[in-house]
């Protein structure tokens, strides 16, 4: 079935509180772990720590770094009723072992695992990959302030 | 860097034209040959054979529908195994080996006859030695198509259609004028009883109990007339090219062929016997009967000569087309058996410059030229030999269809030859069996009456069977195992392009559907698109993306498994008779390639098959990410429907 072509907005997902600057050159797993820790604080009321970390670790095996050097580890949970995101900025970047691509920005996205949300989930993924082009990622990498990073991404 | 090819299909009337250029060409010689064999009763039997062609067309319709890439070899192989298939294809090659000579010699005889009438009017005092002229003409025509087939120039259905259209106009003129002549002169129906020449009785003279009278006489005469049915194999070869709706178009083509053949070959031959005095049919016009019909019509000489010019022109075009068909057909069928490992690789050596199987073409050409020289332009000798291959391939095909009714009883058939009795989960094919009885009776009788055909045909078949047998053994030693329906050597007109943008202008239809493919055994999604898409309004782009890691040099070539995917796509497109645009790319991310091609082509839909390793949702997620990544920030872009299709289910979402 064709679902409604719901509009999605980055500003609902990316706020200054949800931006994490990761110093140094972490591994991919370490970067995702740090974002998951931040995410846990937001969803701990509905998702347990174990469930969140297990699920993220599971889907992480399937997620791929995009050609643009942007990475979107994403997972769906039936307990959720809205999108949750945590944006990670890695100024020095890390190298994805699978593709050899340098990753300086990534976002952990959690979506509701409900049929009615899948169209919006796809729209969100499409919008994120459209927004995080190499030029934007380079601009993000030189920022220090989460509010400035969120404003750059959302255009507000 | 991408590779692409064009796969297109033809309308039913073009398909009918291709068959008729071979099937209808016998109108120019069958009557004369039959007259020589059993006298003035010949028009009844030629007409009878053409009516019987309706039944044979029915048999071939059922076999074509069952095997899109069929032909007698495949049908017999599936029904009776490889040994009988080798016999059947050997006989078929004998048919092709004679189709060329009989057609080119006949064309030469018609042309020679015309020159004999025209040269005196131009005050050129040269008596055209008809048979010598026919031999020279036939060799020149054969040499021309020898060269053309070495160069790999494809038969054009458009040309066939133009020829048949011209022949149809000539036939209508001839029929109309003949009707007027008969109205003015009156007519007497020819006798029905055949009177056989000593030669036409063959070895039956040694069997006093086998009298050429009654039913036996009818079967004998039928056997001598059956050469008028040559060309049915062409229907099996052309079926794969027929456009959607395939089965309906096949039926339309078959009906067109039948009507044209009955009117053109059957009725014109019959009218010839009504208008031309019997002594002239047996004498002056024996080798160019339809020229005789034109010249014996009522009217001033110049108009009759004009009609002869048209008849000869149409005949030469059609007969010369049949020579090319014999090359293409024999080359095609021998390549087909070679793919099955029963012809040694030596035969399949490709020409350095043109990439054609030149050794097979050379062999066909040499055989045809030798036959032309041996015949000395004697059309009756060629006709005597000709029926062997025609009857053998028809008998093998019909027998196989009977066997397949039992062997593949569970298989649903879109159309069955009529007269069937349901019994024990099968349909007893009474109609097919009756046709088979007729064919086997004629085959048996021909073996006794047609000495040249029997000796020549059996010897030729034995030689080719031996070649196939030895080749197969040699190939088995090389461990090239037989694989049914292995079409890994699919020949497509592949070309390489640096950018998808160079291919986009070739997409001209209003709607565009992108179908990514990967696994030749998982094309359910492509089948669903082919089943529902309107070929007139929809471009179907089939994308095969090969994962290639790292920096590419651009010098990659398609591996066997990639060709296998393309072959499966082509086979499926042929089955539905719908045009597809196959594109092959090297990519480090297949979803990126899908999105890139879809955006460049302005696709309205992307239809994927489900991946067993990831599942539909992850496929859609990856596509959505690739789709977004390729768009400029803030760009709205054209929305596209993304579908994942698998057995009985589909997921559809929109990418925007």
XYZ file of N, CA, C and O in Angstrom, chain A residues 1-3 5 62-64 66-68 72 74 76 98 113 115 118-119 121-123 125-127 129-131 133, chain B residues 588-589 592 614 617-618 620-622 624-635 641 650-654 656:
224
model
N 0.837 -1.208 0.000
C 0.000 0.000 0.000
C 0.864 1.246 0.000
O 1.907 1.297 0.632
N 0.385 2.246 -0.674
C 1.104 3.514 -0.645
C 0.648 4.287 0.590
O -0.535 4.517 0.784
N 1.609 4.633 1.399
C 1.285 5.434 2.575
C 1.299 6.905 2.191
O 1.793 7.290 1.139
N 2.454 10.549 1.861
C 3.792 11.052 1.659
C 4.067 12.139 2.703
O 4.199 13.306 2.396
N 23.984 -4.170 9.577
C 23.339 -4.041 8.262
C 23.489 -2.646 7.659
O 23.401 -2.469 6.451
N 23.690 -1.657 8.535
C 23.769 -0.272 8.031
C 25.091 -0.018 7.322
O 26.122 -0.591 7.682
N 25.019 0.830 6.305
C 26.225 1.120 5.521
C 26.489 2.619 5.518
O 25.551 3.423 5.527
N 27.273 5.977 3.793
C 26.936 6.467 2.455
C 28.176 6.990 1.737
O 29.165 7.361 2.372
N 28.063 7.026 0.422
C 29.159 7.487 -0.424
C 29.620 8.907 -0.037
O 30.779 9.272 -0.214
N 28.694 9.677 0.521
C 29.005 11.061 0.896
C 29.819 11.137 2.190
O 30.239 12.224 2.605
N 24.207 6.696 8.858
C 22.912 6.754 9.566
C 22.606 5.392 10.183
O 21.837 4.599 9.613
N 20.409 3.214 12.112
C 18.996 3.450 12.435
C 18.325 2.152 12.875
O 18.678 1.071 12.402
N 14.354 0.512 14.452
C 12.917 0.777 14.662
C 12.450 0.049 15.936
O 12.838 -1.107 16.164
N 34.676 -0.996 6.306
C 34.051 -1.723 5.193
C 34.253 -1.016 3.857
O 34.460 -1.666 2.828
N 8.336 1.487 15.077
C 8.177 0.296 14.214
C 6.685 0.015 14.046
O 6.125 -0.902 14.635
N 3.508 0.222 10.899
C 3.311 0.384 9.450
C 3.037 1.821 9.030
O 3.536 2.271 8.007
N 6.262 3.875 8.356
C 7.363 3.451 7.478
C 7.608 4.443 6.338
O 8.748 4.710 5.971
N 6.513 4.997 5.807
C 6.697 5.983 4.734
C 7.480 7.190 5.256
O 8.396 7.687 4.609
N 9.447 7.167 7.800
C 10.807 6.672 8.092
C 11.680 6.768 6.825
O 12.819 7.246 6.881
N 11.116 6.340 5.708
C 11.863 6.426 4.441
C 12.131 7.881 4.084
O 13.220 8.238 3.627
N 11.105 8.709 4.279
C 11.275 10.132 3.970
C 12.384 10.748 4.828
O 13.174 11.562 4.352
N 14.975 9.178 6.202
C 16.277 8.690 5.725
C 16.703 9.443 4.464
O 17.862 9.829 4.296
N 15.740 9.627 3.580
C 16.038 10.317 2.324
C 16.438 11.772 2.597
O 17.407 12.281 2.032
N 15.698 12.396 3.501
C 15.979 13.800 3.818
C 17.342 13.951 4.482
O 18.111 14.883 4.180
N 19.976 11.958 4.181
C 21.077 11.735 3.226
C 21.149 12.858 2.197
O 22.215 13.150 1.669
N 20.007 13.490 1.945
C 20.016 14.640 1.025
C 20.683 15.852 1.687
O 21.422 16.599 1.053
N 20.432 15.997 2.978
C 20.948 17.171 3.698
C 22.448 17.055 3.960
O 23.196 18.014 3.758
N 25.361 16.417 2.810
C 26.266 16.293 1.672
C 27.682 16.663 2.149
O 27.850 17.284 3.211
N 29.975 0.163 -6.759
C 30.296 -0.333 -5.413
C 29.068 -0.250 -4.508
O 29.114 -0.639 -3.365
N 27.962 0.291 -5.024
C 26.711 0.305 -4.262
C 25.535 0.186 -5.233
O 25.204 1.134 -5.948
N 22.886 2.865 -4.997
C 23.319 4.135 -5.571
C 23.079 4.104 -7.091
O 22.558 5.065 -7.673
N 18.553 -9.537 3.142
C 18.234 -8.346 3.940
C 16.741 -8.171 4.194
O 16.347 -7.706 5.255
N 12.236 -4.322 3.761
C 12.310 -3.019 4.438
C 13.703 -2.418 4.331
O 13.864 -1.225 4.061
N 14.700 -3.248 4.533
C 16.080 -2.732 4.463
C 16.424 -2.302 3.036
O 17.110 -1.302 2.819
N 14.346 -1.043 0.914
C 13.711 0.267 0.706
C 14.462 1.369 1.456
O 14.620 2.485 0.962
N 14.940 1.040 2.658
C 15.709 2.036 3.427
C 16.978 2.441 2.680
O 17.316 3.622 2.589
N 17.675 1.455 2.144
C 18.926 1.761 1.434
C 18.661 2.572 0.165
O 19.416 3.473 -0.186
N 16.128 4.545 -0.218
C 15.723 5.898 0.201
C 16.946 6.753 0.509
O 17.015 7.936 0.147
N 17.935 6.147 1.154
C 19.147 6.908 1.487
C 19.926 7.279 0.230
O 20.401 8.406 0.091
N 20.056 6.299 -0.690
C 20.763 6.586 -1.947
C 20.005 7.639 -2.752
O 20.599 8.527 -3.372
N 18.700 7.547 -2.709
C 17.844 8.488 -3.449
C 18.069 9.917 -2.944
O 18.253 10.856 -3.710
N 18.071 10.053 -1.602
C 18.266 11.378 -1.021
C 19.667 11.907 -1.287
O 19.851 13.079 -1.615
N 20.652 11.028 -1.169
C 22.040 11.459 -1.337
C 22.297 12.051 -2.719
O 23.116 12.948 -2.892
N 21.574 11.523 -3.719
C 21.812 11.978 -5.093
C 21.073 13.276 -5.421
O 21.270 13.854 -6.485
N 20.199 13.691 -4.489
C 19.486 14.953 -4.738
C 20.267 16.119 -4.150
O 20.969 15.968 -3.143
N 20.101 17.262 -4.794
C 20.767 18.445 -4.248
C 19.992 18.875 -2.996
O 18.769 18.715 -2.929
N 20.693 19.458 -1.986
C 19.976 19.901 -0.789
C 18.866 20.875 -1.155
O 19.077 21.807 -1.932
N 17.699 20.613 -0.626
C 16.569 21.503 -0.877
C 15.807 21.205 -2.147
O 14.705 21.712 -2.359
N 16.352 20.346 -2.991
C 15.689 20.037 -4.267
C 14.469 19.135 -4.013
O 14.554 18.168 -3.253
N 7.676 5.864 -7.277
C 7.173 4.765 -6.460
C 8.244 3.692 -6.374
O 8.812 3.298 -7.390
N 3.559 -7.542 -2.292
C 4.406 -6.419 -2.686
C 4.298 -5.294 -1.663
O 3.298 -5.162 -0.953
N 5.369 -4.519 -1.542
C 5.374 -3.330 -0.689
C 5.605 -2.137 -1.602
O 6.488 -2.184 -2.448
N 4.800 -1.121 -1.431
C 4.953 0.059 -2.279
C 5.035 1.313 -1.421
O 4.167 1.548 -0.571
N 6.072 2.072 -1.638
C 6.219 3.356 -0.946
C 6.691 4.397 -1.946
O 7.032 4.068 -3.082
N 6.695 5.617 -1.469
C 7.082 6.699 -2.376
C 8.421 7.287 -1.940
O 8.676 7.465 -0.755
N 10.603 10.615 -2.284
C 10.362 11.992 -2.735
C 11.590 12.855 -2.478
O 12.548 12.408 -1.873
